[in-house]
Amino acid sequence: QVQLVESGGGLVQAGDSLRLACAASGRTFGSFTMAWFRQAAGREREFVAYLSSSGSGSIKKYPDSVKDRFTIAGDYARNTVYLQMNYLKPEDTAVYYCAAAVNFRFPTEPASYDYWGQGTQVTVSS
């Protein structure tokens, strides 16, 4: 069974940067679609980024809210996926979750993912 553990969250000021890490145990994540989601208090879980590889190459995608500031990257040798977050805003405050999906299918939807981490808190002050 795959287990995911997030780290790197914390309290920062607007404009600062953070790098989140998701360490996977069990099967290697290279065969999965890997993603980051976030959930603010009282809000629905929101897609942040995903990374998927195939014989044709790698695919990365971000929503408009983060695409100019966040970057997802994978270290296959260490079974770790990162989320680099720059120019953080108070609106980015949320619990950030790492997720893995066996199938590519609908990679921006939480229901498509088979494995989830416990989350790490990111708080951005104004």
Short mmCIF file of N, CA and C in Angstrom, two decimals:
data_model
loop_
_atom_site.label_atom_id
_atom_site.label_comp_id
_atom_site.label_asym_id
_atom_site.label_seq_id
_atom_site.Cartn_x
_atom_site.Cartn_y
_atom_site.Cartn_z
N GLN A 1 0.84 -1.18 0.00
CA GLN A 1 0.00 0.00 0.00
C GLN A 1 0.89 1.24 0.00
N VAL A 2 0.49 2.27 -0.74
CA VAL A 2 1.25 3.50 -0.85
C VAL A 2 0.89 4.42 0.31
N GLN A 3 1.91 5.00 0.95
CA GLN A 3 1.71 6.00 1.98
C GLN A 3 2.41 7.29 1.57
N LEU A 4 1.76 8.43 1.82
CA LEU A 4 2.27 9.73 1.45
C LEU A 4 2.38 10.60 2.70
N VAL A 5 3.51 11.29 2.87
CA VAL A 5 3.74 12.15 4.02
C VAL A 5 4.23 13.50 3.54
N GLU A 6 3.46 14.56 3.87
CA GLU A 6 3.83 15.92 3.49
C GLU A 6 4.66 16.59 4.58
N SER A 7 5.49 17.55 4.17
CA SER A 7 6.26 18.35 5.10
C SER A 7 6.58 19.69 4.45
N GLY A 8 7.03 20.65 5.24
CA GLY A 8 7.49 21.93 4.72
C GLY A 8 6.55 23.09 4.95
N GLY A 9 5.37 22.86 5.50
CA GLY A 9 4.45 23.94 5.76
C GLY A 9 4.91 24.81 6.92
N GLY A 10 4.23 25.94 7.10
CA GLY A 10 4.59 26.84 8.18
C GLY A 10 3.89 28.17 8.06
N LEU A 11 4.30 29.11 8.91
CA LEU A 11 3.75 30.46 8.94
C LEU A 11 4.74 31.42 8.29
N VAL A 12 4.31 32.11 7.24
CA VAL A 12 5.16 33.06 6.52
C VAL A 12 4.39 34.34 6.25
N GLN A 13 5.11 35.35 5.80
CA GLN A 13 4.50 36.62 5.42
C GLN A 13 4.24 36.67 3.93
N ALA A 14 3.30 37.50 3.52
CA ALA A 14 3.00 37.68 2.11
C ALA A 14 4.27 38.04 1.33
N GLY A 15 4.46 37.41 0.17
CA GLY A 15 5.64 37.61 -0.64
C GLY A 15 6.75 36.61 -0.40
N ASP A 16 6.68 35.85 0.69
CA ASP A 16 7.69 34.84 1.00
C ASP A 16 7.50 33.59 0.15
N SER A 17 8.44 32.65 0.28
CA SER A 17 8.41 31.39 -0.44
C SER A 17 8.46 30.20 0.51
N LEU A 18 7.90 29.08 0.08
CA LEU A 18 7.98 27.82 0.80
C LEU A 18 8.13 26.70 -0.21
N ARG A 19 8.78 25.61 0.19
CA ARG A 19 8.83 24.40 -0.61
C ARG A 19 8.26 23.24 0.18
N LEU A 20 7.16 22.68 -0.31
CA LEU A 20 6.55 21.52 0.31
C LEU A 20 7.13 20.25 -0.30
N ALA A 21 7.21 19.19 0.49
CA ALA A 21 7.69 17.90 0.02
C ALA A 21 6.67 16.82 0.34
N CYS A 22 6.55 15.85 -0.55
CA CYS A 22 5.68 14.70 -0.36
C CYS A 22 6.52 13.45 -0.57
N ALA A 23 6.78 12.73 0.50
CA ALA A 23 7.58 11.51 0.46
C ALA A 23 6.66 10.30 0.38
N ALA A 24 6.91 9.44 -0.60
CA ALA A 24 6.09 8.25 -0.82
C ALA A 24 6.82 6.99 -0.36
N SER A 25 6.10 6.10 0.29
CA SER A 25 6.62 4.79 0.65
C SER A 25 5.77 3.72 -0.02
N GLY A 26 6.35 2.54 -0.20
CA GLY A 26 5.67 1.49 -0.93
C GLY A 26 6.12 1.49 -2.38
N ARG A 27 5.18 1.54 -3.29
CA ARG A 27 5.51 1.59 -4.71
C ARG A 27 6.07 2.94 -5.10
N THR A 28 6.92 2.96 -6.11
CA THR A 28 7.49 4.21 -6.61
C THR A 28 6.40 5.04 -7.26
N PHE A 29 6.52 6.37 -7.13
CA PHE A 29 5.47 7.25 -7.65
C PHE A 29 5.59 7.50 -9.14
N GLY A 30 6.65 7.02 -9.77
CA GLY A 30 6.83 7.24 -11.19
C GLY A 30 5.71 6.69 -12.06
N SER A 31 5.00 5.68 -11.58
CA SER A 31 3.91 5.08 -12.33
C SER A 31 2.56 5.71 -12.03
N PHE A 32 2.53 6.73 -11.17
CA PHE A 32 1.29 7.39 -10.76
C PHE A 32 1.24 8.82 -11.29
N THR A 33 0.02 9.36 -11.34
CA THR A 33 -0.17 10.79 -11.45
C THR A 33 -0.10 11.37 -10.04
N MET A 34 0.80 12.32 -9.82
CA MET A 34 0.99 12.93 -8.51
C MET A 34 0.43 14.35 -8.52
N ALA A 35 -0.19 14.75 -7.41
CA ALA A 35 -0.86 16.04 -7.38
C ALA A 35 -0.79 16.67 -6.01
N TRP A 36 -1.00 17.98 -6.00
CA TRP A 36 -1.20 18.75 -4.78
C TRP A 36 -2.58 19.38 -4.81
N PHE A 37 -3.30 19.27 -3.70
CA PHE A 37 -4.57 19.95 -3.48
C PHE A 37 -4.46 20.76 -2.20
N ARG A 38 -5.37 21.70 -2.03
CA ARG A 38 -5.41 22.46 -0.78
C ARG A 38 -6.86 22.68 -0.36
N GLN A 39 -7.05 22.87 0.94
CA GLN A 39 -8.38 23.09 1.47
C GLN A 39 -8.30 24.14 2.58
N ALA A 40 -8.90 25.28 2.31
CA ALA A 40 -9.00 26.35 3.30
C ALA A 40 -10.20 26.09 4.20
N ALA A 41 -10.17 26.70 5.38
CA ALA A 41 -11.26 26.53 6.34
C ALA A 41 -12.59 26.93 5.72
N GLY A 42 -13.57 26.04 5.79
CA GLY A 42 -14.89 26.32 5.27
C GLY A 42 -15.00 26.26 3.76
N ARG A 43 -13.96 25.80 3.06
CA ARG A 43 -13.97 25.74 1.60
C ARG A 43 -13.85 24.30 1.10
N GLU A 44 -14.18 24.11 -0.17
CA GLU A 44 -14.01 22.81 -0.81
C GLU A 44 -12.54 22.58 -1.14
N ARG A 45 -12.16 21.33 -1.27
CA ARG A 45 -10.80 20.99 -1.65
C ARG A 45 -10.54 21.46 -3.08
N GLU A 46 -9.39 22.11 -3.30
CA GLU A 46 -9.08 22.80 -4.53
C GLU A 46 -7.82 22.23 -5.17
N PHE A 47 -7.86 22.01 -6.48
CA PHE A 47 -6.71 21.55 -7.23
C PHE A 47 -5.63 22.62 -7.28
N VAL A 48 -4.36 22.22 -7.09
CA VAL A 48 -3.23 23.13 -7.10
C VAL A 48 -2.24 22.81 -8.21
N ALA A 49 -1.90 21.53 -8.39
CA ALA A 49 -0.92 21.15 -9.40
C ALA A 49 -0.92 19.64 -9.57
N TYR A 50 -0.56 19.16 -10.77
CA TYR A 50 -0.31 17.74 -10.95
C TYR A 50 0.86 17.50 -11.89
N LEU A 51 1.44 16.32 -11.76
CA LEU A 51 2.56 15.88 -12.58
C LEU A 51 2.30 14.45 -13.02
N SER A 52 2.37 14.20 -14.34
CA SER A 52 2.15 12.88 -14.89
C SER A 52 3.14 12.62 -16.01
N SER A 53 3.73 11.42 -16.01
CA SER A 53 4.72 11.06 -17.01
C SER A 53 4.22 9.90 -17.86
N SER A 54 4.64 9.87 -19.12
CA SER A 54 4.30 8.80 -20.04
C SER A 54 5.45 8.61 -21.02
N GLY A 55 5.29 7.65 -21.94
CA GLY A 55 6.31 7.45 -22.95
C GLY A 55 6.51 8.65 -23.86
N SER A 56 5.50 9.50 -23.95
CA SER A 56 5.56 10.69 -24.80
C SER A 56 6.14 11.90 -24.09
N GLY A 57 6.31 11.83 -22.77
CA GLY A 57 6.83 12.95 -22.00
C GLY A 57 6.05 13.20 -20.74
N SER A 58 6.35 14.32 -20.08
CA SER A 58 5.72 14.68 -18.82
C SER A 58 4.70 15.79 -19.04
N ILE A 59 3.66 15.77 -18.21
CA ILE A 59 2.61 16.78 -18.25
C ILE A 59 2.51 17.43 -16.87
N LYS A 60 2.46 18.75 -16.86
CA LYS A 60 2.22 19.52 -15.64
C LYS A 60 1.09 20.49 -15.89
N LYS A 61 0.28 20.71 -14.86
CA LYS A 61 -0.84 21.63 -15.01
C LYS A 61 -1.11 22.35 -13.70
N TYR A 62 -1.53 23.61 -13.81
CA TYR A 62 -1.85 24.45 -12.66
C TYR A 62 -3.10 25.25 -12.96
N PRO A 63 -3.88 25.59 -11.93
CA PRO A 63 -4.98 26.51 -12.15
C PRO A 63 -4.47 27.94 -12.26
N ASP A 64 -5.30 28.83 -12.77
CA ASP A 64 -4.89 30.22 -12.95
C ASP A 64 -4.46 30.89 -11.64
N SER A 65 -5.03 30.46 -10.53
CA SER A 65 -4.75 31.09 -9.26
C SER A 65 -3.30 30.93 -8.80
N VAL A 66 -2.57 29.91 -9.32
CA VAL A 66 -1.21 29.66 -8.86
C VAL A 66 -0.20 29.51 -9.99
N LYS A 67 -0.61 29.47 -11.25
CA LYS A 67 0.25 29.03 -12.34
C LYS A 67 1.48 29.91 -12.55
N ASP A 68 1.44 31.16 -12.18
CA ASP A 68 2.58 32.07 -12.33
C ASP A 68 3.49 32.07 -11.11
N ARG A 69 3.14 31.32 -10.06
CA ARG A 69 3.87 31.38 -8.80
C ARG A 69 4.33 30.02 -8.28
N PHE A 70 3.62 28.94 -8.59
CA PHE A 70 3.91 27.62 -8.05
C PHE A 70 4.51 26.71 -9.11
N THR A 71 5.35 25.76 -8.68
CA THR A 71 5.96 24.79 -9.59
C THR A 71 5.99 23.42 -8.92
N ILE A 72 5.51 22.39 -9.63
CA ILE A 72 5.58 21.02 -9.14
C ILE A 72 6.76 20.32 -9.80
N ALA A 73 7.48 19.50 -9.03
CA ALA A 73 8.63 18.77 -9.55
C ALA A 73 8.75 17.44 -8.82
N GLY A 74 9.32 16.44 -9.49
CA GLY A 74 9.49 15.13 -8.91
C GLY A 74 10.93 14.69 -8.90
N ASP A 75 11.33 14.00 -7.83
CA ASP A 75 12.62 13.35 -7.72
C ASP A 75 12.34 11.86 -7.65
N TYR A 76 12.40 11.19 -8.79
CA TYR A 76 12.01 9.78 -8.85
C TYR A 76 12.93 8.89 -8.04
N ALA A 77 14.21 9.23 -7.98
CA ALA A 77 15.16 8.42 -7.22
C ALA A 77 14.85 8.41 -5.73
N ARG A 78 14.25 9.48 -5.23
CA ARG A 78 13.92 9.59 -3.81
C ARG A 78 12.43 9.40 -3.52
N ASN A 79 11.64 9.10 -4.55
CA ASN A 79 10.19 8.93 -4.38
C ASN A 79 9.57 10.15 -3.68
N THR A 80 9.95 11.33 -4.14
CA THR A 80 9.51 12.56 -3.51
C THR A 80 9.02 13.55 -4.57
N VAL A 81 7.89 14.19 -4.29
CA VAL A 81 7.34 15.25 -5.13
C VAL A 81 7.35 16.55 -4.35
N TYR A 82 7.73 17.63 -5.01
CA TYR A 82 7.85 18.93 -4.37
C TYR A 82 6.85 19.92 -4.95
N LEU A 83 6.49 20.90 -4.14
CA LEU A 83 5.72 22.04 -4.61
C LEU A 83 6.45 23.29 -4.16
N GLN A 84 7.07 23.99 -5.11
CA GLN A 84 7.73 25.25 -4.83
C GLN A 84 6.71 26.37 -4.94
N MET A 85 6.55 27.13 -3.88
CA MET A 85 5.56 28.20 -3.82
C MET A 85 6.27 29.53 -3.61
N ASN A 86 6.14 30.42 -4.58
CA ASN A 86 6.77 31.74 -4.52
C ASN A 86 5.71 32.82 -4.48
N TYR A 87 6.09 33.99 -3.99
CA TYR A 87 5.20 35.15 -3.93
C TYR A 87 3.87 34.78 -3.27
N LEU A 88 3.96 34.18 -2.12
CA LEU A 88 2.77 33.70 -1.42
C LEU A 88 1.85 34.85 -1.02
N LYS A 89 0.56 34.56 -1.06
CA LYS A 89 -0.49 35.51 -0.72
C LYS A 89 -1.32 34.97 0.43
N PRO A 90 -1.99 35.85 1.19
CA PRO A 90 -2.89 35.36 2.24
C PRO A 90 -3.94 34.39 1.71
N GLU A 91 -4.36 34.55 0.47
CA GLU A 91 -5.33 33.65 -0.14
C GLU A 91 -4.81 32.23 -0.32
N ASP A 92 -3.50 32.02 -0.20
CA ASP A 92 -2.92 30.69 -0.30
C ASP A 92 -3.01 29.91 1.01
N THR A 93 -3.45 30.55 2.08
CA THR A 93 -3.56 29.88 3.37
C THR A 93 -4.52 28.70 3.30
N ALA A 94 -4.03 27.52 3.66
CA ALA A 94 -4.83 26.29 3.57
C ALA A 94 -4.01 25.12 4.10
N VAL A 95 -4.67 23.99 4.27
CA VAL A 95 -3.97 22.73 4.46
C VAL A 95 -3.68 22.15 3.08
N TYR A 96 -2.43 21.83 2.83
CA TYR A 96 -2.00 21.32 1.53
C TYR A 96 -1.83 19.80 1.60
N TYR A 97 -2.45 19.09 0.64
CA TYR A 97 -2.45 17.64 0.60
C TYR A 97 -1.75 17.13 -0.65
N CYS A 98 -0.95 16.10 -0.48
CA CYS A 98 -0.37 15.36 -1.58
C CYS A 98 -1.28 14.18 -1.93
N ALA A 99 -1.39 13.85 -3.22
CA ALA A 99 -2.26 12.77 -3.66
C ALA A 99 -1.64 12.02 -4.82
N ALA A 100 -2.03 10.74 -4.97
CA ALA A 100 -1.54 9.89 -6.05
C ALA A 100 -2.70 9.15 -6.69
N ALA A 101 -2.70 9.09 -8.01
CA ALA A 101 -3.75 8.40 -8.76
C ALA A 101 -3.14 7.34 -9.67
N VAL A 102 -3.78 6.18 -9.71
CA VAL A 102 -3.30 5.10 -10.58
C VAL A 102 -3.54 5.45 -12.05
N ASN A 103 -4.67 6.06 -12.35
CA ASN A 103 -5.04 6.40 -13.71
C ASN A 103 -5.00 7.91 -13.93
N PHE A 104 -4.66 8.32 -15.13
CA PHE A 104 -4.58 9.74 -15.47
C PHE A 104 -5.95 10.40 -15.50
N ARG A 105 -6.88 9.78 -16.16
CA ARG A 105 -8.30 10.11 -16.29
C ARG A 105 -8.67 11.57 -16.05
N PHE A 106 -9.09 11.93 -14.83
CA PHE A 106 -9.50 13.29 -14.49
C PHE A 106 -8.60 13.83 -13.39
N PRO A 107 -7.39 14.27 -13.73
CA PRO A 107 -6.37 14.57 -12.72
C PRO A 107 -6.59 15.84 -11.90
N THR A 108 -7.58 16.67 -12.24
CA THR A 108 -7.85 17.86 -11.44
C THR A 108 -8.97 17.64 -10.43
N GLU A 109 -9.53 16.45 -10.37
CA GLU A 109 -10.65 16.15 -9.48
C GLU A 109 -10.19 15.30 -8.30
N PRO A 110 -10.48 15.72 -7.07
CA PRO A 110 -10.06 14.93 -5.89
C PRO A 110 -10.55 13.49 -5.90
N ALA A 111 -11.76 13.25 -6.43
CA ALA A 111 -12.33 11.91 -6.43
C ALA A 111 -11.55 10.94 -7.29
N SER A 112 -10.68 11.43 -8.17
CA SER A 112 -9.90 10.56 -9.04
C SER A 112 -8.68 9.96 -8.34
N TYR A 113 -8.33 10.45 -7.17
CA TYR A 113 -7.09 10.04 -6.51
C TYR A 113 -7.31 8.91 -5.52
N ASP A 114 -6.36 7.99 -5.49
CA ASP A 114 -6.46 6.76 -4.71
C ASP A 114 -5.76 6.85 -3.36
N TYR A 115 -4.74 7.69 -3.25
CA TYR A 115 -3.95 7.80 -2.02
C TYR A 115 -3.78 9.26 -1.65
N TRP A 116 -3.81 9.54 -0.34
CA TRP A 116 -3.70 10.90 0.19
C TRP A 116 -2.79 10.95 1.40
N GLY A 117 -2.05 12.05 1.52
CA GLY A 117 -1.32 12.32 2.74
C GLY A 117 -2.21 12.96 3.78
N GLN A 118 -1.66 13.22 4.96
CA GLN A 118 -2.45 13.78 6.06
C GLN A 118 -2.55 15.30 6.00
N GLY A 119 -1.74 15.94 5.18
CA GLY A 119 -1.79 17.38 5.00
C GLY A 119 -0.75 18.12 5.82
N THR A 120 -0.37 19.31 5.33
CA THR A 120 0.53 20.20 6.04
C THR A 120 -0.01 21.62 5.94
N GLN A 121 -0.01 22.34 7.07
CA GLN A 121 -0.62 23.66 7.13
C GLN A 121 0.31 24.73 6.58
N VAL A 122 -0.22 25.56 5.69
CA VAL A 122 0.47 26.75 5.20
C VAL A 122 -0.36 27.96 5.58
N THR A 123 0.24 28.89 6.31
CA THR A 123 -0.43 30.11 6.73
C THR A 123 0.38 31.31 6.26
N VAL A 124 -0.27 32.21 5.52
CA VAL A 124 0.39 33.39 4.97
C VAL A 124 -0.26 34.61 5.59
N SER A 125 0.50 35.38 6.34
CA SER A 125 -0.02 36.58 7.00
C SER A 125 0.07 37.77 6.06
N SER A 126 -0.79 38.75 6.29
CA SER A 126 -0.81 39.96 5.48
C SER A 126 0.06 41.05 6.05
#
